[in-house]
mmCIF file of N, CA and C in Angstrom:
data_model
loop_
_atom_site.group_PDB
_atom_site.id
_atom_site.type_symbol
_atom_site.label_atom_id
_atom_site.label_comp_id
_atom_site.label_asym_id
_atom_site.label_seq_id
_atom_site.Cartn_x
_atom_site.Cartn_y
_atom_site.Cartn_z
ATOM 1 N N UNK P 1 29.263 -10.876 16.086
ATOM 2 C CA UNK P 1 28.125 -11.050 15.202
ATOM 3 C C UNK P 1 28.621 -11.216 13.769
ATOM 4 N N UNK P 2 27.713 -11.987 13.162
ATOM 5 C CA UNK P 2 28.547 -11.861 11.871
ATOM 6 C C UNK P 2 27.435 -11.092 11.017
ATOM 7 N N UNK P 3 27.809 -11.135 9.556
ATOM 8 C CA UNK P 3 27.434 -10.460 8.699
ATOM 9 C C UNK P 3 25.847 -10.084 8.407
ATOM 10 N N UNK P 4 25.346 -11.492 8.384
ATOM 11 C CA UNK P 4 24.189 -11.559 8.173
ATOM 12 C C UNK P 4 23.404 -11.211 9.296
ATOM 13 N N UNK P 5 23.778 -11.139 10.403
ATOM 14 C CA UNK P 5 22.852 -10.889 11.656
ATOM 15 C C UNK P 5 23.122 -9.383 11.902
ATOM 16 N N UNK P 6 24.391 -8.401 11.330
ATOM 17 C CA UNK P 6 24.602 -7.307 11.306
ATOM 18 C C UNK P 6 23.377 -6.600 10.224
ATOM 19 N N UNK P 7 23.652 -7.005 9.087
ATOM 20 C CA UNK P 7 22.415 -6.882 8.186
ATOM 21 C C UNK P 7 21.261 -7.244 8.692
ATOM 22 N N UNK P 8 20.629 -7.537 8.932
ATOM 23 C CA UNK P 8 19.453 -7.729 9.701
ATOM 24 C C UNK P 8 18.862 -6.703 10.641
ATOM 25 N N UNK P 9 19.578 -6.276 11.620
ATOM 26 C CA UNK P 9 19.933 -5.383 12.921
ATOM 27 C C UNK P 9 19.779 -4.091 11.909
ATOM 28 N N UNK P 10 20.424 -4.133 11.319
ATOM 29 C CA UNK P 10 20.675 -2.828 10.743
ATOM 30 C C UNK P 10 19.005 -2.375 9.391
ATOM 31 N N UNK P 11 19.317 -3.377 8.859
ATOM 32 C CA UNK P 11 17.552 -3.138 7.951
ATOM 33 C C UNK P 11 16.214 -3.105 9.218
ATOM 34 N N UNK P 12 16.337 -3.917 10.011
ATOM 35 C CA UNK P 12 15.380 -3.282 11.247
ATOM 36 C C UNK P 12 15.349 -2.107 11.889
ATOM 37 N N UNK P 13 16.701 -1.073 12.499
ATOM 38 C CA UNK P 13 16.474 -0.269 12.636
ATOM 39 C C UNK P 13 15.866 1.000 11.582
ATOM 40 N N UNK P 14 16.473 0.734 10.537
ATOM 41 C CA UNK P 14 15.967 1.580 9.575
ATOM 42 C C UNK P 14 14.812 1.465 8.959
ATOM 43 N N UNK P 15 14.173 0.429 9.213
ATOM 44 C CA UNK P 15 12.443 0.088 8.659
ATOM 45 C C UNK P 15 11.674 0.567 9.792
ATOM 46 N N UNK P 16 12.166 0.753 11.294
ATOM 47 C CA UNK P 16 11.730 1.204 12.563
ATOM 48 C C UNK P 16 11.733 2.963 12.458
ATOM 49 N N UNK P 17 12.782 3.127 11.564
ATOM 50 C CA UNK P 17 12.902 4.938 12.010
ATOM 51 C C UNK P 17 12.082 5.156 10.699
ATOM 52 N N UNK P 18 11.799 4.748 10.055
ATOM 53 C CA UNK P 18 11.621 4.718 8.583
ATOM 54 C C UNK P 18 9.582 4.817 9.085
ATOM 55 N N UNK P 19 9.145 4.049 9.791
ATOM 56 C CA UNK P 19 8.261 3.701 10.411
ATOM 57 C C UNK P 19 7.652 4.579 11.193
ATOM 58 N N UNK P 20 8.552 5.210 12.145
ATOM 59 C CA UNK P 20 8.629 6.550 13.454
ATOM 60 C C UNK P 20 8.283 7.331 12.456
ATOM 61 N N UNK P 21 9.186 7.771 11.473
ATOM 62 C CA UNK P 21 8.670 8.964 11.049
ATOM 63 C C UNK P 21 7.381 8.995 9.799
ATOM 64 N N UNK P 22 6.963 8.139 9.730
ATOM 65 C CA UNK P 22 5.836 8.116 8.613
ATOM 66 C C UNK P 22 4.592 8.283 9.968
ATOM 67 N N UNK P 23 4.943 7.846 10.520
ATOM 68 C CA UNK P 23 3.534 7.495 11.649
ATOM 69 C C UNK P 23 3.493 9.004 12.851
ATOM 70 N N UNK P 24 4.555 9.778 12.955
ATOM 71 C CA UNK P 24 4.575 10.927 14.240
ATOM 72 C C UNK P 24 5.559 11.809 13.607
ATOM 73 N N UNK P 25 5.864 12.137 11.665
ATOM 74 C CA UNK P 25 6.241 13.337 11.657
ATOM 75 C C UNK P 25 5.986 13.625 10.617
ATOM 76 N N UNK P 26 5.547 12.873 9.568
ATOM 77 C CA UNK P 26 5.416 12.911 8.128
ATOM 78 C C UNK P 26 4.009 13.787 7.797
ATOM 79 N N UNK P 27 2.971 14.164 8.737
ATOM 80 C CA UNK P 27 1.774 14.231 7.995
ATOM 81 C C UNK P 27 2.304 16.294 8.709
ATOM 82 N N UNK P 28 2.352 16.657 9.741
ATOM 83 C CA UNK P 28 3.243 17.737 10.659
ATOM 84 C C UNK P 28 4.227 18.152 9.679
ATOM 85 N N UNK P 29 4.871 17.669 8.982
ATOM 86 C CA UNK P 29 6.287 18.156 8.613
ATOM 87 C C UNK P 29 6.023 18.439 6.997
ATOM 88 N N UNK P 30 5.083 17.652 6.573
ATOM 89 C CA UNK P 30 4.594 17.816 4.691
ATOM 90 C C UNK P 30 3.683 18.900 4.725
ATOM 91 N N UNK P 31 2.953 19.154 6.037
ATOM 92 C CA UNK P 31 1.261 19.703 5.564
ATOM 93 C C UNK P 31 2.122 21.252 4.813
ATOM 94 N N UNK P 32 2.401 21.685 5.654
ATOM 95 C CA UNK P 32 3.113 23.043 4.792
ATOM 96 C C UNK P 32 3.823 23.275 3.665
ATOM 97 N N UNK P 33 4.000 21.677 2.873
ATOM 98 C CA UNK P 33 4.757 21.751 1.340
ATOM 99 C C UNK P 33 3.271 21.753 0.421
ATOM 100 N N UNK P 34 3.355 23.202 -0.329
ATOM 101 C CA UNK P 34 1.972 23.710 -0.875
ATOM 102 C C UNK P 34 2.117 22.932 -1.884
ATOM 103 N N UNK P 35 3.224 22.074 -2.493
ATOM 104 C CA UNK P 35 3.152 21.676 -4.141
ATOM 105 C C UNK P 35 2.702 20.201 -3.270
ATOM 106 N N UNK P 36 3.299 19.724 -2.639
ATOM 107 C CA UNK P 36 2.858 18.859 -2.160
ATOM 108 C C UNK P 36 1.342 18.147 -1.495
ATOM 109 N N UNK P 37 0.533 19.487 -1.275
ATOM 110 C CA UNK P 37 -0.761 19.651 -0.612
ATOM 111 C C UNK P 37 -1.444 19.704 -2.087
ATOM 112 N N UNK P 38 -1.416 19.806 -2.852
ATOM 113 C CA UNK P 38 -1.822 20.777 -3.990
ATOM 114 C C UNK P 38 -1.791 19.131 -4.864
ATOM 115 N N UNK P 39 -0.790 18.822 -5.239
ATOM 116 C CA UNK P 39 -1.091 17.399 -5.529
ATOM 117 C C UNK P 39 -2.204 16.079 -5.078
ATOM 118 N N UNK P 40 -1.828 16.323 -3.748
ATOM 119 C CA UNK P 40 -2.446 15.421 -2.959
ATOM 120 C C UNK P 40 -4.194 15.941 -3.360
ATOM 121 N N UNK P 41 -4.679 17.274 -3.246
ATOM 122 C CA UNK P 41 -6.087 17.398 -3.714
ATOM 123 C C UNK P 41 -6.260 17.082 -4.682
ATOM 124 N N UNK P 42 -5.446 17.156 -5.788
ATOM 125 C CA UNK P 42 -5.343 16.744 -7.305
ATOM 126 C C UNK P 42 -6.145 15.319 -7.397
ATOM 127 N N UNK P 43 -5.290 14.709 -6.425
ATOM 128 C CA UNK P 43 -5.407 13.129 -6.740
ATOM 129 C C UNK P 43 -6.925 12.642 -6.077
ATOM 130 N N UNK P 44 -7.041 13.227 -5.033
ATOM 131 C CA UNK P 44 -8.352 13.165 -4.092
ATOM 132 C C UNK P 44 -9.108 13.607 -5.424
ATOM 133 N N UNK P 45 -9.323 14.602 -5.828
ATOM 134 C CA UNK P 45 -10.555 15.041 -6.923
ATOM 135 C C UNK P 45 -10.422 13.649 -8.284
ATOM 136 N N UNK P 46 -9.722 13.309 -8.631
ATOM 137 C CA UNK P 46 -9.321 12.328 -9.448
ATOM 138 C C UNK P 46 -9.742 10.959 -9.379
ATOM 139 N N UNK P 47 -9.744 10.706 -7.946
ATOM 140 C CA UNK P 47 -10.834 9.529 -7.551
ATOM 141 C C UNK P 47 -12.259 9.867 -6.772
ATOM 142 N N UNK P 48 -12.279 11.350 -6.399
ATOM 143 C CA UNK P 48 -14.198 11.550 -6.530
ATOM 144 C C UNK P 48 -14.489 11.029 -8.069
ATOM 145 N N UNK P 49 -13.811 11.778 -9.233
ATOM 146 C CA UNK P 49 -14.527 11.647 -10.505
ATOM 147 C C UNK P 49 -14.549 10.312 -10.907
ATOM 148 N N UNK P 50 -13.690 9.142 -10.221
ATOM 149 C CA UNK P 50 -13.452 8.034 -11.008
ATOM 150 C C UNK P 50 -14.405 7.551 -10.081
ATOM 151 N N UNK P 51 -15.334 7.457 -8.445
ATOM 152 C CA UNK P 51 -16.057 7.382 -8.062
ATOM 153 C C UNK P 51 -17.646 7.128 -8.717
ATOM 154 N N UNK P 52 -17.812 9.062 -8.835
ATOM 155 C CA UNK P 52 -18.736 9.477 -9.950
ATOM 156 C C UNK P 52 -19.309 8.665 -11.153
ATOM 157 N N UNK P 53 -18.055 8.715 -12.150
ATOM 158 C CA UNK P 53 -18.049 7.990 -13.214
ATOM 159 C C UNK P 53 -18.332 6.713 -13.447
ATOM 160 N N UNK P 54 -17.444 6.032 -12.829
ATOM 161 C CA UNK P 54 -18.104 4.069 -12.386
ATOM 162 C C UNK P 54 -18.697 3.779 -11.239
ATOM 163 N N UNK P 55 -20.154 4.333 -11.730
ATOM 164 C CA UNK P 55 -20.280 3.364 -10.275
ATOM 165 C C UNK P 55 -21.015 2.109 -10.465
ATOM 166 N N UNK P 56 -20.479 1.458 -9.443
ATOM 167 C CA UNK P 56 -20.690 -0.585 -9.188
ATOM 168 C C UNK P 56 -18.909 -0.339 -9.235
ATOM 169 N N UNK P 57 -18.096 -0.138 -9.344
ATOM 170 C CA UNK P 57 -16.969 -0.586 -9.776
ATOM 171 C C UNK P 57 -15.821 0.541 -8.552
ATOM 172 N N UNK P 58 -16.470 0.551 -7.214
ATOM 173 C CA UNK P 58 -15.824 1.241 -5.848
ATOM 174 C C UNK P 58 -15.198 0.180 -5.578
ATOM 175 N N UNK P 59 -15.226 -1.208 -5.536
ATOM 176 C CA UNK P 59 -14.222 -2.122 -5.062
ATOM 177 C C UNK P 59 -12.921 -2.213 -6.058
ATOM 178 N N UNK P 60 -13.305 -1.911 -7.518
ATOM 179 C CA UNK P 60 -12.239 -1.983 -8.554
ATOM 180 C C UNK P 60 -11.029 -0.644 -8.311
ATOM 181 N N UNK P 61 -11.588 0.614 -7.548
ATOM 182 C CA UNK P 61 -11.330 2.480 -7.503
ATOM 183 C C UNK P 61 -10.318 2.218 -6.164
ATOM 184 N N UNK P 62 -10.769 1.212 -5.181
ATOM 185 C CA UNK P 62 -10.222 1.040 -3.633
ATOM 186 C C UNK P 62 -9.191 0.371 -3.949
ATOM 187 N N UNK P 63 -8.998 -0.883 -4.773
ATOM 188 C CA UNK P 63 -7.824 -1.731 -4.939
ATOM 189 C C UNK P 63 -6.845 -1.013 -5.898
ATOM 190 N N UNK P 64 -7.310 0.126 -6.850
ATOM 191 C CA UNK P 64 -6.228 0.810 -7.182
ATOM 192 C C UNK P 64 -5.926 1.578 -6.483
ATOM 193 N N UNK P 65 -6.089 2.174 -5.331
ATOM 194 C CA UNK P 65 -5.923 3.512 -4.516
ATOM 195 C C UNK P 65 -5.326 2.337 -3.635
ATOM 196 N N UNK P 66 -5.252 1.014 -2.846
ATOM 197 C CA UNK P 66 -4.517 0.640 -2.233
ATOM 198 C C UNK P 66 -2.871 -0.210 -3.151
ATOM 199 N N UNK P 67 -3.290 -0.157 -4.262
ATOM 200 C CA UNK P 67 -2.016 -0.589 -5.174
ATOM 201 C C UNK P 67 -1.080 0.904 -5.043
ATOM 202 N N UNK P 68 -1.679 2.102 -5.499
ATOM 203 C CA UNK P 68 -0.645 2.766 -5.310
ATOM 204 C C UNK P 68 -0.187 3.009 -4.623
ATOM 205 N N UNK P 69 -0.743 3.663 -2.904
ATOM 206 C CA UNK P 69 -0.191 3.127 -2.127
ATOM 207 C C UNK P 69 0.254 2.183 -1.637
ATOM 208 N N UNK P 70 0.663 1.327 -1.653
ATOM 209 C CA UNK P 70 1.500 0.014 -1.503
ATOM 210 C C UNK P 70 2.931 0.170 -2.553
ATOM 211 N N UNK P 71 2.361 0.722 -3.540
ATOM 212 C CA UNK P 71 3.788 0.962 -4.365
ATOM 213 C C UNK P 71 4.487 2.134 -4.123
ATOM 214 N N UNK P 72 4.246 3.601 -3.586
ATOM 215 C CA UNK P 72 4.634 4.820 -2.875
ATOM 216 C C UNK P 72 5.147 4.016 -1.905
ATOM 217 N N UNK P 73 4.524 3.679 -1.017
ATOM 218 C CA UNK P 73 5.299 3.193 0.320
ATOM 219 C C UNK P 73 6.592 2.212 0.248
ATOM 220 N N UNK P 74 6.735 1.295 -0.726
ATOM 221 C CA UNK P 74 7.858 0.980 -1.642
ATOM 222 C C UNK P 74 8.841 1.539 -1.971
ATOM 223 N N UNK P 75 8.182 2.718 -2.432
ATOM 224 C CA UNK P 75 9.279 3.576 -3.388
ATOM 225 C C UNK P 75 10.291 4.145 -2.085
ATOM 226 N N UNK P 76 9.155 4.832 -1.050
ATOM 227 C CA UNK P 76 9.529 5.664 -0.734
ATOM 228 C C UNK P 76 10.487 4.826 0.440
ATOM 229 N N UNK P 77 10.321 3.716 0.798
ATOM 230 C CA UNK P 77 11.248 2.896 1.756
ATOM 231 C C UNK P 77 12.310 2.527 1.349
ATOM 232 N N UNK P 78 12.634 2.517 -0.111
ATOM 233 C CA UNK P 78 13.602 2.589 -0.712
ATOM 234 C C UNK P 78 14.592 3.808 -1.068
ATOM 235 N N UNK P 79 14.088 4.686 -1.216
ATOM 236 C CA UNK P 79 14.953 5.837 -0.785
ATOM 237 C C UNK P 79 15.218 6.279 0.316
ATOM 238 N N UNK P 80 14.536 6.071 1.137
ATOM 239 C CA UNK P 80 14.875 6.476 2.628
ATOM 240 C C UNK P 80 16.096 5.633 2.922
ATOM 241 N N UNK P 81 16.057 4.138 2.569
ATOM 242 C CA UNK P 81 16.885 3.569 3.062
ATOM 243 C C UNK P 81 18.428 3.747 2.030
ATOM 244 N N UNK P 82 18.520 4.455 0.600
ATOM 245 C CA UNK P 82 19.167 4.721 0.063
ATOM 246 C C UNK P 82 19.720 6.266 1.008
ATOM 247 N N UNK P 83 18.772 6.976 1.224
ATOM 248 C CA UNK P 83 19.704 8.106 1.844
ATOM 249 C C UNK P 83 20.194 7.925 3.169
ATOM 250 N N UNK P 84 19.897 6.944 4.095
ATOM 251 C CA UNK P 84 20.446 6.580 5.187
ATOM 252 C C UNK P 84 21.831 5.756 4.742
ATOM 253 N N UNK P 85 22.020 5.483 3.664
ATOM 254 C CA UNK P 85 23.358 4.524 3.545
ATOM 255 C C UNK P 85 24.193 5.866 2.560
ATOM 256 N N UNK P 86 23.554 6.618 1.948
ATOM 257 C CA UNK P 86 23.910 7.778 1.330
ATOM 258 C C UNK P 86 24.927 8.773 2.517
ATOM 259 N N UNK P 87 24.132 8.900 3.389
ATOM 260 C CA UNK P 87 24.122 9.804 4.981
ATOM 261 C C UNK P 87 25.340 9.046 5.283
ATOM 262 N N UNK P 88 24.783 8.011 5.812
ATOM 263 C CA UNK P 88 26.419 7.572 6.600
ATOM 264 C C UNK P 88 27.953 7.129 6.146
ATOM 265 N N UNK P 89 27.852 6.907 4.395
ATOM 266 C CA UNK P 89 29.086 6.812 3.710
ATOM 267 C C UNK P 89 29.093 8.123 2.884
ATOM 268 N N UNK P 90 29.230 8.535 1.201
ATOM 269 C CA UNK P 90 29.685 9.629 0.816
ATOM 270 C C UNK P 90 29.279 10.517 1.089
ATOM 271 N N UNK P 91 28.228 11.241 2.423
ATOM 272 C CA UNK P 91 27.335 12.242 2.600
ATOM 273 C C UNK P 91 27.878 12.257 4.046
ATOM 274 N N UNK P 92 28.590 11.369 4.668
ATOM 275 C CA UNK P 92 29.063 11.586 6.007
ATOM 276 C C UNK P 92 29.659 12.953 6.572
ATOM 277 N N UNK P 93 30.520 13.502 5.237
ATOM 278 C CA UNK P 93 31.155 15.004 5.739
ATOM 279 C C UNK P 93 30.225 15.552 6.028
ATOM 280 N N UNK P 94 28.946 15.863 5.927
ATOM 281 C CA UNK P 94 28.241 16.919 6.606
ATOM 282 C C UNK P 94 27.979 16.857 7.991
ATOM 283 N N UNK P 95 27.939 15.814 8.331
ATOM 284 C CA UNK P 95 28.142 16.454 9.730
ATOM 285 C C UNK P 95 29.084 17.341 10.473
ATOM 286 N N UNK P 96 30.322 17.205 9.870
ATOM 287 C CA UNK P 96 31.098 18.415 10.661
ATOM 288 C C UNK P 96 31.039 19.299 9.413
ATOM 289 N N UNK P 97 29.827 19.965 9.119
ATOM 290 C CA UNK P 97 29.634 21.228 8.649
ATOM 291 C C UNK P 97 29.018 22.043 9.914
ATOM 292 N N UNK P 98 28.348 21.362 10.614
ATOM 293 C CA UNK P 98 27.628 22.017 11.754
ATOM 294 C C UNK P 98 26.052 22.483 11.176
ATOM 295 N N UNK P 99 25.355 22.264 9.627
ATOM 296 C CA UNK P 99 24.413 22.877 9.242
ATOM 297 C C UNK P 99 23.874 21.776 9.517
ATOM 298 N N UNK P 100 23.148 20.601 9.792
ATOM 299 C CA UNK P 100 22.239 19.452 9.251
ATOM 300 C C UNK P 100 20.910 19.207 10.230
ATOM 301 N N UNK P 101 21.188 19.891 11.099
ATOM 302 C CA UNK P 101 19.835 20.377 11.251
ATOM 303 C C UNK P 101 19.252 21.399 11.174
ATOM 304 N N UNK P 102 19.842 22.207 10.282
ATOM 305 C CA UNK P 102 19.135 23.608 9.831
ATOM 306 C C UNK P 102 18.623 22.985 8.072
ATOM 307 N N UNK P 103 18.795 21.790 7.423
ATOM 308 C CA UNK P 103 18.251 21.482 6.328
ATOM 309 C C UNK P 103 16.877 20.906 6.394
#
């Protein structure tokens, strides 16, 4: 195989696991991060009031609530895929620590 079809193979699996875990571990594995829960109501109350406040203007409130998400999901596919290349080159010694699934 050459290069480019290695690259390929390889950004697919990681947009696939990247994928697995947003969809069957991400909502299970966050609910118990309280700063994290605690935000997330933040933001929910933040667009009741921007709701509240404009209304006629719920189609203008939806396309920003789908812009940011669209840009989180960005962000965050980008670091994932930074710590998977992180993981398997200068972060590789941890595996023979024997801890990495106790993190």
């Amino acid at each position: 195989m050459n290069l480019k079809t290695n690259k390929k193979i390889v950004n697919s699996v990681i947009e696939n696991e990247f994928l697995h875990i947003s969809e069957f571990k991400e909502y299970e594995d966050l609910k118990e991060n309280k700063e994290l829960v605690n935000i997330d109501n933040e933001r929910d109350k933040i667009y009741e009031k921007l709701f509240e406040v404009a209304p006629g203007h719920n189609e203008l409130i939806d396309d920003l609530q789908s812009a940011e998400c669209n840009y989180w999901c960005m962000v965050a596919r980008y670091y994932f895929k930074m710590g998977v290349i992180a993981g398997t080159t200068n972060l590789s010694f941890l595996k023979d620590t024997g801890i990495i699934e106790y993190i």
